[in-house]
Each structure stands twice: as C-alpha cells, then as structure tokens.
C-alpha cells in the first residue's frame, strides 16, 4: 500500500493537512476549479519564485492565499510592490477580496518539491542526472533528513531506450504513517524528450497531536478583525445619521 500510493495523500488527516481549507457545499466544484486556477496562475506568474506549495483558505468574503517559498524577496518585491500587484491580479481573477501571506522555507534542501525542481532544472541545463541526484542527496542528508529516495526516468543521457534509475540514502519508511514523508514529482524538458523526477524525503517521525491546518487560527483572527472593523464602521455611520437628524 505505502509503496504504491502517494505518501502525502496516505497521511492526510493523520499527520498531514490539506492545501485547501474551506467548506464548499453545492459550490464545491466551482471553488475547487478556482483554487486550481489560482495555483496555476501564481506558479506561471512567478516561475523563479521557488514556490513549494500554495495553501488556500476561504471565508464568505475573503480568500487567503499562503505561499510557501524559499525566495520571499522575489515574490514581495521592492517595498512590497510585487505582492500588491499579485494581490490585485488575483482579485480580478476571482472577483473576491484576496489576502496574500508569504511563508519563508528556511531549509529548502528538506522540501521535496524544491529538491525535485532543482534536479529537473539541472538536467535541463545538461548536467548529468547522476551528479544532480547525488549532490541533492548529500545536501539533504547534511541538513538533518533521516532519509531520501530519488527516481529518475526517461531517455537518460539521451539513450535510445527509456529506463528508470533510483538512488537512496538513509530510511524512507512509506508504510509508517507517523513518518513525516515529503513527496514531489517534477519534469525536465530536454531536446531528447521528457524526464520525470520523483523525490521522497523522510524528516523524522511525528508523535502526539499535530495541527493539520496551521493557518486556520490566523484566518479566524483576520476574519474576526475584518468583522470588527465593519461593525465599527456601521456604528460610526449610525452616529453620524443621528447627529444630522
């Protein structure tokens, strides 16, 4: 089971949280499609932003987009101009109020998405796939990972017949649900075809309870703050009307 299924999907609700946190009801399909459009737009708009994942949360009037990135400076821009511009673009795309949060990834070597993208970009730059994989494994293990597994498949080195090569160091227990396994897939587009890169990183084991939606508390605080501001504005308008009368 653990060997065949997606490690993140297998651990949802156990030690992993969801990337979309909202209740859709009858409009579930529309909101899911809109989430996909937001993610596709942000990744296409910021190809050099080193984006790991985008978490989307919703209230009735607000969409909160949390971008996990290793290069926050590129997304924020000088004086916050870029993030404000992105906010307006997403607002036009969704026709709703949008709040953008930027979370910096302190150790990108322990993030499977960033490692997979790095290997794929190196392969596109004509660096040997073996060298790219082994360098990534060494840097990941050096920063404290318990294990890493990499699979590269396709016409490796321009070979006539496609094949798959795998590299492993340390432990990656896919059946152990408490093991914090990060997983990602990336593609390298080369002159001799497409090469797939899969990365599994074990970051240790999780014991006890874990907050599966770490941004939910922030979202509640923000939404309650917005509601308080709206209530204050309404009360001020009522006072002005009374004074005028």
mmCIF file of C-alpha atoms in Angstrom:
data_model
loop_
_atom_site.group_PDB
_atom_site.id
_atom_site.type_symbol
_atom_site.label_atom_id
_atom_site.label_comp_id
_atom_site.label_asym_id
_atom_site.label_seq_id
_atom_site.Cartn_x
_atom_site.Cartn_y
_atom_site.Cartn_z
ATOM 1 C CA UNK A 1 0.000 0.000 0.000
ATOM 2 C CA UNK A 2 2.613 2.518 1.096
ATOM 3 C CA UNK A 3 4.875 1.659 -1.844
ATOM 4 C CA UNK A 4 2.217 2.405 -4.480
ATOM 5 C CA UNK A 5 0.178 5.317 -3.113
ATOM 6 C CA UNK A 6 1.057 8.997 -2.817
ATOM 7 C CA UNK A 7 2.731 9.399 0.638
ATOM 8 C CA UNK A 8 1.073 12.778 1.260
ATOM 9 C CA UNK A 9 -2.437 11.561 0.339
ATOM 10 C CA UNK A 10 -1.978 8.461 2.521
ATOM 11 C CA UNK A 11 -1.152 10.663 5.550
ATOM 12 C CA UNK A 12 -3.920 13.260 5.105
ATOM 13 C CA UNK A 13 -5.800 13.641 8.364
ATOM 14 C CA UNK A 14 -3.100 11.694 10.240
ATOM 15 C CA UNK A 15 -0.024 13.965 10.221
ATOM 16 C CA UNK A 16 -0.606 15.966 7.012
ATOM 17 C CA UNK A 17 -3.095 18.782 6.431
ATOM 18 C CA UNK A 18 -4.942 19.868 3.303
ATOM 19 C CA UNK A 19 -3.792 22.572 0.879
ATOM 20 C CA UNK A 20 -7.373 23.842 0.504
ATOM 21 C CA UNK A 21 -9.269 24.593 3.729
ATOM 22 C CA UNK A 22 -12.930 25.565 3.227
ATOM 23 C CA UNK A 23 -16.472 24.202 3.090
ATOM 24 C CA UNK A 24 -17.935 24.298 -0.417
ATOM 25 C CA UNK A 25 -21.421 22.826 -0.171
ATOM 26 C CA UNK A 26 -23.203 22.950 -3.545
ATOM 27 C CA UNK A 27 -20.428 25.176 -4.980
ATOM 28 C CA UNK A 28 -17.640 22.699 -4.176
ATOM 29 C CA UNK A 29 -16.709 22.068 -7.845
ATOM 30 C CA UNK A 30 -16.549 25.802 -8.683
ATOM 31 C CA UNK A 31 -14.345 26.554 -5.679
ATOM 32 C CA UNK A 32 -12.053 23.608 -6.445
ATOM 33 C CA UNK A 33 -11.651 24.829 -10.038
ATOM 34 C CA UNK A 34 -10.952 28.359 -8.784
ATOM 35 C CA UNK A 35 -8.272 27.016 -6.386
ATOM 36 C CA UNK A 36 -6.617 25.236 -9.321
ATOM 37 C CA UNK A 37 -6.705 28.444 -11.385
ATOM 38 C CA UNK A 38 -5.144 30.446 -8.527
ATOM 39 C CA UNK A 39 -2.303 27.929 -8.102
ATOM 40 C CA UNK A 40 -1.631 27.693 -11.847
ATOM 41 C CA UNK A 41 -1.648 31.481 -12.201
ATOM 42 C CA UNK A 42 0.714 32.121 -9.262
ATOM 43 C CA UNK A 43 3.212 29.465 -10.426
ATOM 44 C CA UNK A 44 3.144 30.759 -14.026
ATOM 45 C CA UNK A 45 3.435 34.363 -12.814
ATOM 46 C CA UNK A 46 6.427 33.574 -10.528
ATOM 47 C CA UNK A 47 8.476 30.857 -12.288
ATOM 48 C CA UNK A 48 11.653 31.803 -10.369
ATOM 49 C CA UNK A 49 9.956 32.179 -7.001
ATOM 50 C CA UNK A 50 10.961 28.701 -5.681
ATOM 51 C CA UNK A 51 7.367 28.010 -4.621
ATOM 52 C CA UNK A 52 6.856 24.787 -2.679
ATOM 53 C CA UNK A 53 3.095 24.852 -2.058
ATOM 54 C CA UNK A 54 0.141 27.232 -2.007
ATOM 55 C CA UNK A 55 -2.422 26.873 0.796
ATOM 56 C CA UNK A 56 -5.842 28.415 0.143
ATOM 57 C CA UNK A 57 -8.387 29.231 2.865
ATOM 58 C CA UNK A 58 -11.795 30.837 2.453
ATOM 59 C CA UNK A 59 -14.417 32.721 4.431
ATOM 60 C CA UNK A 60 -17.587 34.251 2.980
ATOM 61 C CA UNK A 61 -15.854 37.426 1.822
ATOM 62 C CA UNK A 62 -12.145 36.627 1.840
ATOM 63 C CA UNK A 63 -9.720 34.249 0.107
ATOM 64 C CA UNK A 64 -6.421 33.799 1.960
ATOM 65 C CA UNK A 65 -3.537 32.555 -0.202
ATOM 66 C CA UNK A 66 -0.461 31.405 1.733
ATOM 67 C CA UNK A 67 2.626 30.950 -0.458
ATOM 68 C CA UNK A 68 5.448 28.775 0.934
ATOM 69 C CA UNK A 69 8.650 29.831 -0.794
ATOM 70 C CA UNK A 70 12.421 29.685 -0.416
ATOM 71 C CA UNK A 71 12.822 33.124 -2.067
ATOM 72 C CA UNK A 72 10.318 35.514 -0.472
ATOM 73 C CA UNK A 73 12.152 38.591 -1.766
ATOM 74 C CA UNK A 74 11.245 37.800 -5.383
ATOM 75 C CA UNK A 75 7.530 37.465 -4.531
ATOM 76 C CA UNK A 76 7.341 40.509 -2.225
ATOM 77 C CA UNK A 77 9.403 42.805 -4.464
ATOM 78 C CA UNK A 78 10.868 46.201 -3.629
ATOM 79 C CA UNK A 79 8.707 47.862 -0.992
ATOM 80 C CA UNK A 80 6.069 45.132 -1.390
ATOM 81 C CA UNK A 81 5.129 46.282 -4.913
ATOM 82 C CA UNK A 82 5.143 42.811 -6.468
ATOM 83 C CA UNK A 83 2.931 41.211 -3.827
ATOM 84 C CA UNK A 84 0.444 44.109 -4.043
ATOM 85 C CA UNK A 85 0.358 43.721 -7.829
ATOM 86 C CA UNK A 86 -0.219 39.949 -7.480
ATOM 87 C CA UNK A 87 -2.991 40.604 -4.956
ATOM 88 C CA UNK A 88 -4.821 42.885 -7.416
ATOM 89 C CA UNK A 89 -4.407 40.339 -10.234
ATOM 90 C CA UNK A 90 -5.873 37.532 -8.085
ATOM 91 C CA UNK A 91 -8.671 39.849 -7.015
ATOM 92 C CA UNK A 92 -9.530 40.430 -10.694
ATOM 93 C CA UNK A 93 -9.276 36.675 -11.400
ATOM 94 C CA UNK A 94 -11.604 35.607 -8.567
ATOM 95 C CA UNK A 95 -13.812 38.734 -8.150
ATOM 96 C CA UNK A 96 -13.295 38.433 -4.375
ATOM 97 C CA UNK A 97 -11.141 40.046 -1.701
ATOM 98 C CA UNK A 98 -7.723 38.349 -1.554
ATOM 99 C CA UNK A 99 -5.199 38.251 1.301
ATOM 100 C CA UNK A 100 -1.670 37.001 0.492
ATOM 101 C CA UNK A 101 0.695 35.596 3.134
ATOM 102 C CA UNK A 102 4.317 34.733 2.389
ATOM 103 C CA UNK A 103 5.997 31.995 4.465
ATOM 104 C CA UNK A 104 9.743 31.515 4.037
ATOM 105 C CA UNK A 105 11.157 27.983 3.826
ATOM 106 C CA UNK A 106 14.310 28.165 5.921
ATOM 107 C CA UNK A 107 15.812 24.872 4.662
ATOM 108 C CA UNK A 108 14.813 24.276 1.017
ATOM 109 C CA UNK A 109 17.018 21.150 0.913
ATOM 110 C CA UNK A 110 14.429 19.383 3.120
ATOM 111 C CA UNK A 111 11.498 20.251 0.831
ATOM 112 C CA UNK A 112 10.761 17.531 -1.751
ATOM 113 C CA UNK A 113 9.147 19.950 -4.231
ATOM 114 C CA UNK A 114 12.144 22.286 -4.285
ATOM 115 C CA UNK A 115 14.632 19.379 -4.482
ATOM 116 C CA UNK A 116 12.741 17.779 -7.396
ATOM 117 C CA UNK A 117 12.510 21.107 -9.253
ATOM 118 C CA UNK A 118 16.234 21.716 -8.677
ATOM 119 C CA UNK A 119 17.188 18.301 -10.135
ATOM 120 C CA UNK A 120 14.882 18.844 -13.133
ATOM 121 C CA UNK A 121 16.362 22.290 -13.859
ATOM 122 C CA UNK A 122 19.908 20.865 -13.646
ATOM 123 C CA UNK A 123 19.011 18.093 -16.113
ATOM 124 C CA UNK A 124 17.597 20.735 -18.472
ATOM 125 C CA UNK A 125 20.910 22.578 -18.104
ATOM 126 C CA UNK A 126 22.732 19.469 -19.444
ATOM 127 C CA UNK A 127 24.190 18.463 -16.064
ATOM 128 C CA UNK A 128 24.465 14.679 -15.588
ATOM 129 C CA UNK A 129 21.342 13.284 -13.873
ATOM 130 C CA UNK A 130 23.538 11.101 -11.600
ATOM 131 C CA UNK A 131 25.552 14.090 -10.437
ATOM 132 C CA UNK A 132 22.427 16.209 -9.866
ATOM 133 C CA UNK A 133 20.734 13.433 -7.845
ATOM 134 C CA UNK A 134 23.788 12.619 -5.718
ATOM 135 C CA UNK A 135 24.517 16.293 -4.942
ATOM 136 C CA UNK A 136 20.894 16.805 -3.847
ATOM 137 C CA UNK A 137 21.028 13.677 -1.669
ATOM 138 C CA UNK A 138 24.228 14.828 0.021
ATOM 139 C CA UNK A 139 22.892 18.329 0.820
ATOM 140 C CA UNK A 140 19.561 16.941 2.111
ATOM 141 C CA UNK A 141 21.237 14.403 4.424
ATOM 142 C CA UNK A 142 23.707 17.034 5.625
ATOM 143 C CA UNK A 143 20.835 19.236 6.825
ATOM 144 C CA UNK A 144 19.368 16.539 9.058
ATOM 145 C CA UNK A 145 16.977 14.425 6.974
ATOM 146 C CA UNK A 146 16.614 10.805 8.090
ATOM 147 C CA UNK A 147 16.480 9.562 4.510
ATOM 148 C CA UNK A 148 15.940 10.444 0.869
ATOM 149 C CA UNK A 149 14.940 8.450 -2.216
ATOM 150 C CA UNK A 150 15.155 9.740 -5.806
ATOM 151 C CA UNK A 151 13.874 8.127 -9.012
ATOM 152 C CA UNK A 152 14.752 9.478 -12.440
ATOM 153 C CA UNK A 153 13.044 8.027 -15.522
ATOM 154 C CA UNK A 154 13.066 8.662 -19.270
ATOM 155 C CA UNK A 155 15.691 8.753 -22.001
ATOM 156 C CA UNK A 156 18.523 9.258 -19.525
ATOM 157 C CA UNK A 157 21.635 10.720 -21.114
ATOM 158 C CA UNK A 158 19.894 10.754 -24.500
ATOM 159 C CA UNK A 159 19.716 6.930 -24.619
ATOM 160 C CA UNK A 160 17.567 5.362 -27.327
ATOM 161 C CA UNK A 161 15.564 3.285 -24.827
ATOM 162 C CA UNK A 162 13.953 4.848 -21.761
ATOM 163 C CA UNK A 163 14.793 3.437 -18.331
ATOM 164 C CA UNK A 164 14.437 4.222 -14.631
ATOM 165 C CA UNK A 165 17.276 4.728 -12.168
ATOM 166 C CA UNK A 166 16.854 5.065 -8.414
ATOM 167 C CA UNK A 167 19.107 6.377 -5.638
ATOM 168 C CA UNK A 168 18.542 6.018 -1.914
ATOM 169 C CA UNK A 169 20.258 7.053 1.306
ATOM 170 C CA UNK A 170 19.018 6.621 4.886
ATOM 171 C CA UNK A 171 15.480 5.433 5.664
ATOM 172 C CA UNK A 172 12.154 6.294 3.997
ATOM 173 C CA UNK A 173 9.504 4.120 5.749
ATOM 174 C CA UNK A 174 6.482 4.535 3.446
ATOM 175 C CA UNK A 175 4.213 2.192 5.456
ATOM 176 C CA UNK A 176 4.759 4.044 8.774
ATOM 177 C CA UNK A 177 2.007 6.661 8.905
ATOM 178 C CA UNK A 178 3.680 8.655 11.687
ATOM 179 C CA UNK A 179 6.801 9.091 9.485
ATOM 180 C CA UNK A 180 6.909 12.623 8.062
ATOM 181 C CA UNK A 181 7.455 11.805 4.370
ATOM 182 C CA UNK A 182 7.504 14.663 1.867
ATOM 183 C CA UNK A 183 6.967 13.711 -1.780
ATOM 184 C CA UNK A 184 7.060 15.549 -5.102
ATOM 185 C CA UNK A 185 7.214 14.951 -8.852
ATOM 186 C CA UNK A 186 8.907 17.241 -11.384
ATOM 187 C CA UNK A 187 9.599 17.077 -15.114
ATOM 188 C CA UNK A 188 12.659 18.102 -17.110
ATOM 189 C CA UNK A 189 12.016 19.048 -20.740
ATOM 190 C CA UNK A 190 15.097 18.170 -22.799
ATOM 191 C CA UNK A 191 15.896 18.031 -26.511
ATOM 192 C CA UNK A 192 15.553 14.217 -26.452
ATOM 193 C CA UNK A 193 12.257 14.088 -24.532
ATOM 194 C CA UNK A 194 10.743 14.493 -21.115
ATOM 195 C CA UNK A 195 12.464 13.144 -17.986
ATOM 196 C CA UNK A 196 10.497 12.515 -14.781
ATOM 197 C CA UNK A 197 11.967 13.116 -11.323
ATOM 198 C CA UNK A 198 10.394 11.724 -8.122
ATOM 199 C CA UNK A 199 11.681 12.636 -4.658
ATOM 200 C CA UNK A 200 10.798 11.200 -1.226
ATOM 201 C CA UNK A 201 12.300 12.840 1.889
ATOM 202 C CA UNK A 202 11.889 11.472 5.425
ATOM 203 C CA UNK A 203 12.098 14.245 8.026
ATOM 204 C CA UNK A 204 11.661 12.055 11.101
ATOM 205 C CA UNK A 205 8.592 10.783 12.948
ATOM 206 C CA UNK A 206 5.674 12.716 14.434
ATOM 207 C CA UNK A 207 4.453 11.772 17.927
ATOM 208 C CA UNK A 208 1.359 13.169 19.629
ATOM 209 C CA UNK A 209 -1.164 15.575 18.109
ATOM 210 C CA UNK A 210 -0.254 17.828 15.206
ATOM 211 C CA UNK A 211 -2.095 20.938 13.960
ATOM 212 C CA UNK A 212 -3.251 19.894 10.476
ATOM 213 C CA UNK A 213 -4.340 23.401 9.449
ATOM 214 C CA UNK A 214 -1.716 25.745 10.969
ATOM 215 C CA UNK A 215 -3.072 28.808 9.135
ATOM 216 C CA UNK A 216 -6.697 28.327 10.289
ATOM 217 C CA UNK A 217 -6.134 30.218 13.549
ATOM 218 C CA UNK A 218 -4.630 33.173 11.698
ATOM 219 C CA UNK A 219 -7.560 33.106 9.291
ATOM 220 C CA UNK A 220 -10.106 33.238 12.165
ATOM 221 C CA UNK A 221 -8.264 36.151 13.751
ATOM 222 C CA UNK A 222 -8.159 38.033 10.431
ATOM 223 C CA UNK A 223 -11.830 37.360 9.641
ATOM 224 C CA UNK A 224 -12.925 38.394 13.157
ATOM 225 C CA UNK A 225 -10.773 41.537 12.783
ATOM 226 C CA UNK A 226 -12.479 42.354 9.465
ATOM 227 C CA UNK A 227 -15.898 41.823 11.074
ATOM 228 C CA UNK A 228 -14.965 44.115 13.999
ATOM 229 C CA UNK A 229 -13.849 46.840 11.571
ATOM 230 C CA UNK A 230 -17.123 46.528 9.641
ATOM 231 C CA UNK A 231 -19.139 46.768 12.882
ATOM 232 C CA UNK A 232 -17.198 49.895 13.932
ATOM 233 C CA UNK A 233 -17.798 51.489 10.517
ATOM 234 C CA UNK A 234 -21.554 50.753 10.755
ATOM 235 C CA UNK A 235 -21.786 52.208 14.279
ATOM 236 C CA UNK A 236 -19.943 55.360 13.150
ATOM 237 C CA UNK A 237 -22.403 55.792 10.245
ATOM 238 C CA UNK A 238 -25.360 55.444 12.651
ATOM 239 C CA UNK A 239 -23.872 58.125 14.950
ATOM 240 C CA UNK A 240 -23.378 60.486 12.007
ATOM 241 C CA UNK A 241 -27.013 59.991 10.928
ATOM 242 C CA UNK A 242 -28.270 60.683 14.478
ATOM 243 C CA UNK A 243 -26.162 63.858 14.684
ATOM 244 C CA UNK A 244 -27.534 65.033 11.322
ATOM 245 C CA UNK A 245 -31.109 64.467 12.494
#
